[in-house]
mmCIF file of C-alpha atoms in Angstrom:
data_model
loop_
_atom_site.group_PDB
_atom_site.id
_atom_site.type_symbol
_atom_site.label_atom_id
_atom_site.label_comp_id
_atom_site.label_asym_id
_atom_site.label_seq_id
_atom_site.Cartn_x
_atom_site.Cartn_y
_atom_site.Cartn_z
ATOM 1 C CA MET K 295 68.911 82.779 110.489
ATOM 2 C CA THR K 296 66.695 80.281 108.678
ATOM 3 C CA TRP K 297 67.987 76.776 108.215
ATOM 4 C CA VAL K 298 66.681 74.156 105.833
ATOM 5 C CA GLY K 299 67.224 70.455 106.424
ATOM 6 C CA THR K 300 70.796 69.321 105.883
ATOM 7 C CA ALA K 301 69.851 66.967 103.078
ATOM 8 C CA GLU K 302 67.944 69.700 101.272
ATOM 9 C CA LEU K 303 70.778 72.160 101.806
ATOM 10 C CA ALA K 304 73.344 69.719 100.470
ATOM 11 C CA ALA K 305 71.183 69.117 97.422
ATOM 12 C CA ARG K 306 70.848 72.839 96.789
ATOM 13 C CA VAL K 307 74.576 73.453 97.091
ATOM 14 C CA CYS K 308 75.399 70.497 94.846
ATOM 15 C CA CYS K 309 72.884 71.779 92.307
ATOM 16 C CA ALA K 310 74.451 75.227 92.461
ATOM 17 C CA LEU K 311 77.904 73.757 91.932
ATOM 18 C CA VAL K 312 76.657 71.864 88.903
ATOM 19 C CA VAL K 313 75.100 75.032 87.512
ATOM 20 C CA VAL K 314 78.376 76.870 88.010
ATOM 21 C CA GLY K 315 80.299 74.182 86.194
ATOM 22 C CA CYS K 316 77.901 74.126 83.227
ATOM 23 C CA ALA K 317 77.328 77.842 82.922
ATOM 24 C CA HIS K 318 80.820 79.093 83.589
ATOM 25 C CA GLY K 319 83.103 76.144 83.067
ATOM 26 C CA GLY K 320 84.496 76.916 86.521
ATOM 27 C CA SER K 321 84.657 80.659 85.820
ATOM 28 C CA ARG K 322 82.646 83.607 84.579
ATOM 29 C CA ALA K 323 82.458 84.921 81.052
ATOM 30 C CA PRO K 324 84.660 88.011 80.504
ATOM 31 C CA GLU K 325 82.842 91.240 81.216
ATOM 32 C CA SER K 326 82.306 93.895 78.608
ATOM 33 C CA GLU K 327 84.865 96.672 78.681
ATOM 34 C CA ALA K 328 81.939 99.105 78.461
ATOM 35 C CA ALA K 329 80.256 97.704 81.587
ATOM 36 C CA PRO K 330 80.367 100.000 84.612
ATOM 37 C CA ASN K 331 83.036 99.126 87.154
ATOM 38 C CA PRO K 332 81.264 97.989 90.360
ATOM 39 C CA LEU K 333 84.322 98.897 92.453
ATOM 40 C CA ARG K 334 84.383 102.545 91.455
ATOM 41 C CA VAL K 335 83.284 105.089 94.078
ATOM 42 C CA PRO K 336 82.733 108.823 93.472
ATOM 43 C CA VAL K 337 85.307 111.224 94.847
ATOM 44 C CA ASP K 338 82.611 113.739 95.740
ATOM 45 C CA GLY K 339 80.770 111.166 97.850
ATOM 46 C CA TYR K 340 83.075 111.794 100.825
ATOM 47 C CA ASP K 341 84.278 114.827 102.769
ATOM 48 C CA PHE K 342 88.015 114.412 102.200
ATOM 49 C CA ARG K 343 88.732 118.040 103.076
ATOM 50 C CA ALA K 344 88.083 117.105 106.694
ATOM 51 C CA ASN K 345 90.695 114.346 106.444
ATOM 52 C CA PRO K 346 93.260 115.113 103.693
ATOM 53 C CA LYS K 347 95.636 112.431 104.993
ATOM 54 C CA LEU K 348 92.980 109.825 104.241
ATOM 55 C CA LEU K 349 92.763 111.041 100.651
ATOM 56 C CA GLN K 350 96.540 110.809 100.322
ATOM 57 C CA ARG K 351 96.542 107.254 101.664
ATOM 58 C CA ILE K 352 93.806 106.134 99.282
ATOM 59 C CA ARG K 353 95.634 107.667 96.331
ATOM 60 C CA SER K 354 98.998 106.191 97.306
ATOM 61 C CA ASP K 355 98.348 102.614 96.170
ATOM 62 C CA PRO K 356 95.523 100.260 95.122
ATOM 63 C CA HIS K 357 95.485 98.475 98.481
ATOM 64 C CA GLY K 358 94.689 101.722 100.287
ATOM 65 C CA TYR K 359 91.748 102.267 97.948
ATOM 66 C CA PHE K 360 90.731 98.627 98.448
ATOM 67 C CA ARG K 361 90.639 99.126 102.213
ATOM 68 C CA PHE K 362 88.483 102.224 101.853
ATOM 69 C CA ILE K 363 85.701 100.659 99.749
ATOM 70 C CA ASN K 364 84.893 97.582 101.807
ATOM 71 C CA ARG K 365 81.110 97.902 101.640
ATOM 72 C CA THR K 366 81.212 98.493 97.871
ATOM 73 C CA PHE K 367 83.546 95.521 97.493
ATOM 74 C CA SER K 368 81.314 93.251 99.570
ATOM 75 C CA GLN K 369 78.287 94.082 97.441
ATOM 76 C CA ALA K 370 80.294 93.304 94.300
ATOM 77 C CA VAL K 371 81.088 89.868 95.778
ATOM 78 C CA CYS K 372 77.388 89.328 96.513
ATOM 79 C CA ASP K 373 76.608 90.085 92.878
ATOM 80 C CA ARG K 374 79.392 87.931 91.410
ATOM 81 C CA PHE K 375 78.410 84.918 93.487
ATOM 82 C CA ASP K 376 74.660 85.481 93.351
ATOM 83 C CA ASP K 377 74.144 81.903 92.130
ATOM 84 C CA LEU K 378 75.725 80.562 95.330
ATOM 85 C CA VAL K 379 75.083 83.090 98.101
ATOM 86 C CA ARG K 380 71.373 82.280 97.912
ATOM 87 C CA VAL K 381 72.010 78.688 98.985
ATOM 88 C CA LEU K 382 75.231 78.787 100.992
ATOM 89 C CA PRO K 383 74.843 78.576 104.788
ATOM 90 C CA SER K 384 75.721 81.617 106.862
ATOM 91 C CA VAL K 385 78.899 81.796 108.913
ATOM 92 C CA ASN K 386 80.533 84.188 111.347
ATOM 93 C CA LEU K 387 82.159 86.735 109.054
ATOM 94 C CA HIS K 388 85.108 88.928 109.872
ATOM 95 C CA GLY K 389 83.714 91.182 107.153
ATOM 96 C CA ASP K 390 86.951 92.996 106.272
ATOM 97 C CA ALA K 391 89.588 90.283 106.048
ATOM 98 C CA HIS K 392 92.737 91.724 104.494
ATOM 99 C CA LEU K 393 96.460 91.411 105.180
ATOM 100 C CA GLU K 394 96.839 94.659 107.100
ATOM 101 C CA GLN K 395 94.215 93.431 109.578
ATOM 102 C CA TYR K 396 96.662 90.793 110.796
ATOM 103 C CA ALA K 397 98.101 92.021 114.080
ATOM 104 C CA VAL K 398 100.493 90.738 116.720
ATOM 105 C CA THR K 399 100.360 91.393 120.454
ATOM 106 C CA ARG K 400 102.186 89.781 123.333
ATOM 107 C CA GLU K 401 99.108 87.684 124.111
ATOM 108 C CA SER K 402 97.667 86.954 120.696
ATOM 109 C CA ARG K 403 97.834 87.300 116.922
ATOM 110 C CA GLY K 404 95.553 87.095 113.905
ATOM 111 C CA LEU K 405 92.904 89.130 112.146
ATOM 112 C CA THR K 406 91.633 91.976 114.276
ATOM 113 C CA ASP K 407 89.338 95.015 113.871
ATOM 114 C CA PHE K 408 85.833 93.551 113.734
ATOM 115 C CA ASP K 409 83.879 96.673 112.710
ATOM 116 C CA ASP K 410 82.283 94.851 109.762
ATOM 117 C CA SER K 411 81.767 91.522 111.480
ATOM 118 C CA THR K 412 78.336 90.011 110.873
ATOM 119 C CA THR K 413 76.893 86.801 109.429
ATOM 120 C CA GLY K 414 76.676 85.802 105.802
ATOM 121 C CA PRO K 415 78.320 83.595 103.147
ATOM 122 C CA ALA K 416 81.966 82.648 103.692
ATOM 123 C CA VAL K 417 82.845 83.813 100.180
ATOM 124 C CA ILE K 418 82.799 87.425 101.441
ATOM 125 C CA ASP K 419 85.879 86.812 103.626
ATOM 126 C CA LEU K 420 87.555 84.499 101.117
ATOM 127 C CA MET K 421 87.321 87.006 98.266
ATOM 128 C CA ARG K 422 88.277 89.961 100.439
ATOM 129 C CA LEU K 423 91.427 88.222 101.594
ATOM 130 C CA GLY K 424 92.168 86.833 98.127
ATOM 131 C CA VAL K 425 92.135 90.246 96.447
ATOM 132 C CA SER K 426 94.201 91.707 99.293
ATOM 133 C CA ILE K 427 96.787 88.983 98.719
ATOM 134 C CA ALA K 428 96.870 89.626 94.962
ATOM 135 C CA LEU K 429 97.273 93.391 95.367
ATOM 136 C CA ALA K 430 99.920 93.130 98.079
ATOM 137 C CA ALA K 431 101.876 90.443 96.226
ATOM 138 C CA GLU K 432 102.004 92.563 93.095
ATOM 139 C CA MET K 433 103.158 95.631 95.059
ATOM 140 C CA GLU K 434 105.971 93.578 96.595
ATOM 141 C CA GLY K 435 107.067 92.137 93.256
ATOM 142 C CA TRP K 436 105.687 88.721 94.173
ATOM 143 C CA GLY K 437 102.853 88.624 91.649
ATOM 144 C CA ALA K 438 103.951 85.206 90.396
ATOM 145 C CA TYR K 439 103.299 83.798 93.887
ATOM 146 C CA SER K 440 99.765 85.161 94.165
ATOM 147 C CA ASP K 441 97.894 81.914 93.422
ATOM 148 C CA ARG K 442 100.258 79.958 95.651
ATOM 149 C CA PHE K 443 99.697 82.427 98.487
ATOM 150 C CA PHE K 444 95.930 82.048 98.300
ATOM 151 C CA ASP K 445 96.212 78.263 98.171
ATOM 152 C CA ARG K 446 98.346 78.353 101.302
ATOM 153 C CA PHE K 447 95.599 80.310 103.029
ATOM 154 C CA LEU K 448 93.099 77.667 101.871
ATOM 155 C CA ASP K 449 95.369 74.940 103.289
ATOM 156 C CA GLY K 450 94.952 76.471 106.738
ATOM 157 C CA TYR K 451 91.235 77.012 106.205
ATOM 158 C CA ARG K 452 90.721 73.343 105.298
ATOM 159 C CA ALA K 453 92.893 72.154 108.194
ATOM 160 C CA SER K 454 90.674 73.719 110.845
ATOM 161 C CA LEU K 455 87.480 72.743 109.020
ATOM 162 C CA GLU K 456 88.705 69.150 109.262
ATOM 163 C CA ASP K 457 89.742 69.559 112.898
ATOM 164 C CA PRO K 458 88.412 72.573 114.843
ATOM 165 C CA GLN K 459 91.061 71.954 117.516
ATOM 166 C CA PHE K 460 93.890 72.284 114.997
ATOM 167 C CA GLU K 461 96.474 74.914 115.942
ATOM 168 C CA ALA K 462 98.673 76.670 113.415
ATOM 169 C CA PRO K 463 102.381 76.979 114.203
ATOM 170 C CA VAL K 464 103.350 80.423 115.451
ATOM 171 C CA PRO K 465 104.612 82.262 112.332
ATOM 172 C CA THR K 466 108.294 83.205 112.307
ATOM 173 C CA LEU K 467 107.414 86.882 111.985
ATOM 174 C CA VAL K 468 105.199 86.760 115.071
ATOM 175 C CA ALA K 469 107.953 85.280 117.207
ATOM 176 C CA SER K 470 110.425 87.853 115.875
ATOM 177 C CA LEU K 471 108.160 90.807 116.638
ATOM 178 C CA ARG K 472 107.465 89.602 120.166
ATOM 179 C CA LYS K 473 111.174 89.471 120.960
ATOM 180 C CA ASN K 474 111.330 93.224 120.468
ATOM 181 C CA PHE K 475 108.251 94.139 122.490
ATOM 182 C CA GLU K 476 108.918 96.431 125.426
ATOM 183 C CA GLU K 477 106.754 97.318 128.403
ATOM 184 C CA ASP K 478 107.144 101.091 128.659
ATOM 185 C CA PRO K 479 103.893 102.755 129.767
ATOM 186 C CA ARG K 480 105.291 106.257 129.274
ATOM 187 C CA ASP K 481 106.105 105.662 125.617
ATOM 188 C CA PHE K 482 102.732 104.027 125.085
ATOM 189 C CA PHE K 483 100.733 106.872 126.615
ATOM 190 C CA ASP K 484 102.855 109.467 124.829
ATOM 191 C CA TRP K 485 102.012 107.740 121.560
ATOM 192 C CA VAL K 486 98.305 107.669 122.465
ATOM 193 C CA ASP K 487 98.461 111.415 123.098
ATOM 194 C CA SER K 488 100.048 111.927 119.675
ATOM 195 C CA VAL K 489 97.213 110.250 117.719
ATOM 196 C CA ILE K 490 94.203 111.930 119.338
ATOM 197 C CA VAL K 491 92.601 115.350 119.200
ATOM 198 C CA PRO K 492 91.727 116.117 122.861
ATOM 199 C CA VAL K 493 88.084 116.869 123.659
ATOM 200 C CA ASP K 494 86.960 119.551 126.078
ATOM 201 C CA VAL K 495 85.912 118.952 129.670
ATOM 202 C CA GLU K 496 82.211 119.090 128.797
ATOM 203 C CA ARG K 497 82.543 116.383 126.138
ATOM 204 C CA MET K 498 84.586 114.235 128.522
ATOM 205 C CA ALA K 499 81.841 114.520 131.164
ATOM 206 C CA GLU K 500 79.229 113.489 128.578
ATOM 207 C CA LEU K 501 81.290 110.441 127.672
ATOM 208 C CA GLN K 502 81.681 109.526 131.345
ATOM 209 C CA ASP K 503 77.906 109.673 131.803
ATOM 210 C CA ALA K 504 77.353 107.557 128.687
ATOM 211 C CA LEU K 505 79.737 104.934 130.053
ATOM 212 C CA GLU K 506 77.720 104.281 133.220
ATOM 213 C CA PRO K 507 75.665 101.298 131.934
ATOM 214 C CA TYR K 508 78.820 99.816 130.376
ATOM 215 C CA ILE K 509 80.737 100.263 133.649
ATOM 216 C CA ALA K 510 77.971 98.518 135.596
ATOM 217 C CA ARG K 511 78.201 95.536 133.236
ATOM 218 C CA MET K 512 82.000 95.379 133.485
ATOM 219 C CA VAL K 513 82.022 95.548 137.281
ATOM 220 C CA ALA K 514 79.419 92.775 137.479
ATOM 221 C CA LEU K 515 81.500 90.302 135.450
ATOM 222 C CA ASP K 516 83.032 87.514 137.538
ATOM 223 C CA ASP K 517 86.133 87.133 135.358
ATOM 224 C CA ASN K 518 86.958 90.822 135.180
ATOM 225 C CA GLU K 519 89.714 92.525 137.175
ATOM 226 C CA ALA K 520 87.698 95.764 137.208
ATOM 227 C CA ASN K 521 85.422 95.308 140.233
ATOM 228 C CA ASP K 522 85.410 98.996 141.168
ATOM 229 C CA PRO K 523 83.581 101.625 139.060
ATOM 230 C CA ALA K 524 86.522 103.971 139.667
ATOM 231 C CA TYR K 525 88.567 101.717 137.356
ATOM 232 C CA PHE K 526 86.766 103.398 134.426
ATOM 233 C CA ARG K 527 87.130 107.006 135.516
ATOM 234 C CA ILE K 528 88.237 108.954 132.428
ATOM 235 C CA GLU K 529 91.591 110.698 132.834
ATOM 236 C CA LYS K 530 91.993 111.786 129.184
ATOM 237 C CA ALA K 531 89.822 111.583 126.082
ATOM 238 C CA GLY K 532 90.257 112.458 122.432
ATOM 239 C CA LEU K 533 88.974 111.904 118.923
ATOM 240 C CA LEU K 534 90.895 109.317 116.902
ATOM 241 C CA ASN K 535 91.457 109.660 113.153
ATOM 242 C CA LEU K 536 93.605 106.592 112.458
ATOM 243 C CA GLY K 537 92.601 103.946 109.937
ATOM 244 C CA ILE K 538 91.468 103.925 106.314
ATOM 245 C CA GLY K 539 88.220 102.009 106.089
ATOM 246 C CA SER K 540 87.197 103.441 109.466
ATOM 247 C CA ALA K 541 88.751 106.893 109.040
ATOM 248 C CA LEU K 542 85.395 108.597 108.513
ATOM 249 C CA ASP K 543 83.734 106.833 111.463
ATOM 250 C CA GLU K 544 83.492 108.639 114.790
ATOM 251 C CA LYS K 545 86.051 107.143 117.199
ATOM 252 C CA TYR K 546 87.365 108.071 120.636
ATOM 253 C CA LEU K 547 90.256 106.964 122.797
ATOM 254 C CA LEU K 548 89.682 107.094 126.527
ATOM 255 C CA GLN K 549 92.522 106.783 129.010
ATOM 256 C CA VAL K 550 90.846 105.518 132.174
ATOM 257 C CA ARG K 551 92.164 105.170 135.725
ATOM 258 C CA GLY K 552 92.781 101.413 135.786
ATOM 259 C CA PRO K 553 93.407 99.437 139.002
ATOM 260 C CA THR K 554 95.182 102.259 140.892
ATOM 261 C CA ASP K 555 95.675 106.017 140.764
ATOM 262 C CA ALA K 556 99.174 105.521 139.346
ATOM 263 C CA PRO K 557 99.294 106.776 135.717
ATOM 264 C CA SER K 558 101.487 103.829 134.734
ATOM 265 C CA ASP K 559 98.613 101.322 134.997
ATOM 266 C CA ASP K 560 95.968 103.385 133.209
ATOM 267 C CA VAL K 561 93.930 101.524 130.592
ATOM 268 C CA VAL K 562 93.104 102.757 127.086
ATOM 269 C CA LEU K 563 89.635 102.101 125.704
ATOM 270 C CA GLU K 564 88.616 102.664 122.110
ATOM 271 C CA LEU K 565 85.041 103.681 121.329
ATOM 272 C CA LYS K 566 84.093 103.132 117.675
ATOM 273 C CA GLU K 567 80.792 104.050 116.133
ATOM 274 C CA VAL K 568 78.941 100.954 114.943
ATOM 275 C CA ARG K 569 79.036 101.076 111.155
ATOM 276 C CA ASP K 570 75.939 101.014 108.975
ATOM 277 C CA LEU K 571 76.180 97.969 106.673
ATOM 278 C CA ARG K 572 72.885 98.497 104.878
ATOM 279 C CA GLY K 573 73.088 97.967 101.153
ATOM 280 C CA VAL K 574 75.159 94.773 101.176
ATOM 281 C CA THR K 575 72.453 92.405 100.075
ATOM 282 C CA CYS K 576 73.928 89.017 100.995
ATOM 283 C CA LEU K 577 74.823 89.925 104.577
ATOM 284 C CA GLU K 578 72.456 89.298 107.464
ATOM 285 C CA GLY K 579 71.465 91.577 110.313
ATOM 286 C CA THR K 580 72.303 94.821 108.491
ATOM 287 C CA GLN K 581 68.853 96.402 108.786
ATOM 288 C CA LYS K 582 69.720 97.978 112.130
ATOM 289 C CA ILE K 583 72.699 99.383 113.998
ATOM 290 C CA ASP K 584 73.456 96.374 116.187
ATOM 291 C CA PRO K 585 76.640 96.282 118.307
ATOM 292 C CA PHE K 586 76.139 92.589 119.057
ATOM 293 C CA ARG K 587 77.103 91.588 115.513
ATOM 294 C CA ILE K 588 80.578 92.924 116.349
ATOM 295 C CA LEU K 589 80.784 91.620 119.908
ATOM 296 C CA VAL K 590 79.687 88.127 118.883
ATOM 297 C CA GLY K 591 81.853 88.087 115.759
ATOM 298 C CA GLN K 592 85.076 88.928 117.575
ATOM 299 C CA SER K 593 84.299 86.466 120.372
ATOM 300 C CA ARG K 594 83.921 83.642 117.834
ATOM 301 C CA ILE K 595 86.716 84.534 115.390
ATOM 302 C CA ALA K 596 89.514 86.170 117.401
ATOM 303 C CA TYR K 597 92.151 83.805 118.785
ATOM 304 C CA THR K 598 92.009 85.871 121.993
ATOM 305 C CA PRO K 599 88.922 88.074 122.420
ATOM 306 C CA TYR K 600 89.362 91.722 123.380
ATOM 307 C CA ARG K 601 89.276 92.770 127.023
ATOM 308 C CA PHE K 602 86.523 95.049 128.335
ATOM 309 C CA ILE K 603 84.371 94.552 125.263
ATOM 310 C CA GLY K 604 80.949 96.169 125.299
ATOM 311 C CA TYR K 605 78.932 99.037 123.894
ATOM 312 C CA ILE K 606 77.276 102.334 124.780
ATOM 313 C CA ARG K 607 74.627 104.639 123.354
ATOM 314 C CA HIS K 608 75.720 108.267 123.118
ATOM 315 C CA GLN K 609 73.853 111.182 121.538
ATOM 316 C CA GLY K 610 71.753 108.911 119.369
ATOM 317 C CA ARG K 611 74.712 106.849 118.186
ATOM 318 C CA THR K 612 75.943 103.397 119.139
ATOM 319 C CA PHE K 613 79.615 102.726 119.908
ATOM 320 C CA TRP K 614 81.338 99.441 120.590
ATOM 321 C CA ILE K 615 84.196 99.384 123.082
ATOM 322 C CA HIS K 616 87.348 97.394 123.659
ATOM 323 C CA SER K 617 90.677 97.962 125.344
ATOM 324 C CA TRP K 618 94.031 98.521 123.692
ATOM 325 C CA VAL K 619 97.219 96.692 124.590
ATOM 326 C CA MET K 620 100.650 98.201 125.029
ATOM 327 C CA ASN K 621 102.385 96.094 122.390
ATOM 328 C CA TYR K 622 100.486 95.915 119.122
ATOM 329 C CA ARG K 623 101.857 95.640 115.582
ATOM 330 C CA GLU K 624 99.853 95.362 112.392
ATOM 331 C CA LEU K 625 101.298 93.542 109.411
ATOM 332 C CA ASP K 626 103.337 95.838 107.171
ATOM 333 C CA LEU K 627 104.645 93.814 104.243
ATOM 334 C CA PRO K 628 107.296 96.247 102.945
ATOM 335 C CA GLU K 629 108.716 96.716 106.438
ATOM 336 C CA MET K 630 108.359 93.245 107.951
ATOM 337 C CA VAL K 631 108.163 90.510 105.322
ATOM 338 C CA ARG K 632 111.339 89.942 103.322
ATOM 339 C CA ARG K 633 110.641 86.484 101.909
ATOM 340 C CA PRO K 634 107.520 84.892 100.393
ATOM 341 C CA GLU K 635 107.868 81.960 102.799
ATOM 342 C CA LEU K 636 107.258 84.262 105.768
ATOM 343 C CA LEU K 637 104.017 85.502 104.222
ATOM 344 C CA GLU K 638 102.912 81.923 103.542
ATOM 345 C CA GLU K 639 103.179 81.149 107.260
ATOM 346 C CA ILE K 640 100.953 84.119 108.076
ATOM 347 C CA LEU K 641 98.417 83.192 105.417
ATOM 348 C CA PHE K 642 98.206 79.634 106.724
ATOM 349 C CA ASP K 643 97.616 81.101 110.200
ATOM 350 C CA ILE K 644 94.816 83.349 108.902
ATOM 351 C CA GLY K 645 93.282 80.355 107.151
ATOM 352 C CA VAL K 646 93.246 78.378 110.391
ATOM 353 C CA GLN K 647 91.684 81.309 112.238
ATOM 354 C CA LEU K 648 88.860 81.772 109.722
ATOM 355 C CA GLY K 649 88.336 78.035 109.237
ATOM 356 C CA ARG K 650 87.834 77.737 112.973
ATOM 357 C CA GLY K 651 85.861 80.948 113.428
ATOM 358 C CA HIS K 652 83.477 80.797 110.465
ATOM 359 C CA PRO K 653 81.476 77.794 111.738
ATOM 360 C CA TYR K 654 82.082 78.274 115.467
ATOM 361 C CA GLN K 655 78.829 77.979 117.481
ATOM 362 C CA ILE K 656 76.675 79.374 114.664
ATOM 363 C CA ALA K 657 75.046 76.084 113.659
ATOM 364 C CA ALA K 658 75.146 74.101 116.909
ATOM 365 C CA PRO K 659 74.470 71.217 117.199
ATOM 366 C CA LEU K 660 75.225 70.900 113.456
ATOM 367 C CA ASP K 661 78.743 72.387 113.535
ATOM 368 C CA ALA K 662 80.307 69.316 111.904
ATOM 369 C CA GLU K 663 77.732 69.436 109.107
ATOM 370 C CA LEU K 664 78.475 73.104 108.492
ATOM 371 C CA ARG K 665 82.213 72.446 108.354
ATOM 372 C CA ARG K 666 81.612 69.763 105.729
ATOM 373 C CA GLU K 667 79.532 72.190 103.660
ATOM 374 C CA LEU K 668 82.269 74.821 103.804
ATOM 375 C CA ARG K 669 84.892 72.289 102.790
ATOM 376 C CA SER K 670 82.682 71.178 99.894
ATOM 377 C CA PHE K 671 82.237 74.772 98.785
ATOM 378 C CA VAL K 672 85.984 75.510 98.830
ATOM 379 C CA ASP K 673 86.939 72.281 97.042
ATOM 380 C CA GLY K 674 84.173 72.534 94.467
ATOM 381 C CA ASN K 675 84.877 76.196 93.647
ATOM 382 C CA HIS K 676 88.673 76.303 93.902
ATOM 383 C CA ASP K 677 89.234 77.339 90.284
ATOM 384 C CA ARG K 678 86.364 79.772 90.299
ATOM 385 C CA LEU K 679 87.673 81.512 93.415
ATOM 386 C CA HIS K 680 91.045 82.027 91.749
ATOM 387 C CA TYR K 681 89.386 83.325 88.595
ATOM 388 C CA GLU K 682 87.117 85.749 90.437
ATOM 389 C CA ILE K 683 89.995 87.023 92.567
ATOM 390 C CA ASN K 684 91.963 87.843 89.433
ATOM 391 C CA GLU K 685 88.939 89.529 87.846
ATOM 392 C CA MET K 686 88.149 91.637 90.897
ATOM 393 C CA THR K 687 91.802 92.561 91.363
ATOM 394 C CA ALA K 688 91.902 93.884 87.794
ATOM 395 C CA GLN K 689 88.671 95.816 88.392
ATOM 396 C CA LEU K 690 90.080 97.228 91.600
ATOM 397 C CA ARG K 691 93.218 98.528 89.894
ATOM 398 C CA LYS K 692 91.146 100.235 87.200
ATOM 399 C CA ALA K 693 88.806 101.774 89.771
ATOM 400 C CA TRP K 694 91.764 103.075 91.777
ATOM 401 C CA THR K 695 93.360 104.593 88.662
ATOM 402 C CA THR K 696 90.109 106.396 87.903
ATOM 403 C CA PHE K 697 89.858 107.608 91.498
ATOM 404 C CA VAL K 698 93.416 108.960 91.393
ATOM 405 C CA GLU K 699 92.706 110.834 88.171
ATOM 406 C CA GLN K 700 89.409 112.273 89.374
ATOM 407 C CA SER K 701 90.817 113.324 92.768
ATOM 408 C CA ARG K 702 93.993 114.970 91.477
ATOM 409 C CA GLU K 703 92.659 118.530 91.701
ATOM 410 C CA LEU K 704 91.161 117.928 95.148
ATOM 411 C CA ALA K 705 94.407 116.390 96.403
ATOM 412 C CA GLU K 706 96.399 119.391 95.207
ATOM 413 C CA SER K 707 94.027 121.927 96.771
ATOM 414 C CA THR K 708 93.961 120.124 100.120
ATOM 415 C CA ARG K 709 97.773 119.908 100.020
ATOM 416 C CA GLN K 710 97.977 123.651 99.528
ATOM 417 C CA GLU K 711 95.525 124.243 102.359
ATOM 418 C CA GLU K 712 97.655 122.113 104.678
ATOM 419 C CA MET K 713 100.802 124.031 103.712
ATOM 420 C CA ASN K 714 99.105 127.394 104.343
ATOM 421 C CA ARG K 715 97.940 126.496 107.853
#
């Protein structure tokens, strides 16, 4: 990345903030009803017949559609904040920060799934999370709390910008979920079997060969329990079709031997094709398929980085790798969160995570300067962020409604096909 002097950068940002205040009065002029909706995607642009469950999930509610169009959404943010993204410093981006990315394990918690992690302006993550909050709050009947929810997230974000060692209290929901975690390898591996489509022996052998450079790197690590190549011998392998935003990406689950031949201590690795982020103009490093944008992003943003993280090249494609854990729960608002106060705790926690991760190691030795710039951006654009979140949320709902209408015939035909199988 290219850095200008801190004084020049501060002057540019201050100038941009002044321009925003004069031109928009803290917000943007209302858009014409006739203007094309930048969050609308064509139904015929995707092969939904190969994954009818994905189509059903997208049609089920606006948040499902929101999850599916991340790259389109990110470009819309670039365009809306064009006056600022040209002068804002780059940070470590999660790239797809939304509520259902918040996960709890026995060892950690926080935003996970770093497929879209890269570097770019912080407003990408802030707007992504803000619209997710607005959509989810409305679906739960908490629309009146939407602004308060986002401000609570910003409270956490500011707290760790002020003090990078700041630690958020463990949310009540996290503690509650962990009390019910059980260590039952049989149930875990049975569930893994239920979500994959097994591959044939030939494909499994190809995957084993592709893993060899990755295995050599893992075995060579000093802080890794896997010091024997046999640890990564594939016992089972299958294609994985879970997810919404990643549902059309090629993904595999590999059940590997682990420390002994006993099936109970096998390890599950996920291989996910590195996503092409070309076309999002305010992101950096999107001109090539680079697994390191993901590996570096998760190492800087995750509270606890993944185990066995790496990458492989296979049949002309690049896949990043990490292990799964036995106890893992993603945030499900209707099922888990009964009171707004519980969600506020989680949002504060996410704010702390991103406030710590955004500037972490990316501007050294000027980390403190970068944190000040991010704080200045958030404070100086507080009202505009709220306004833009509301605008994009309204656009998102309209785009989803159009998608539902245009996909009705396809949804019915794929439903019939499923019934006739």
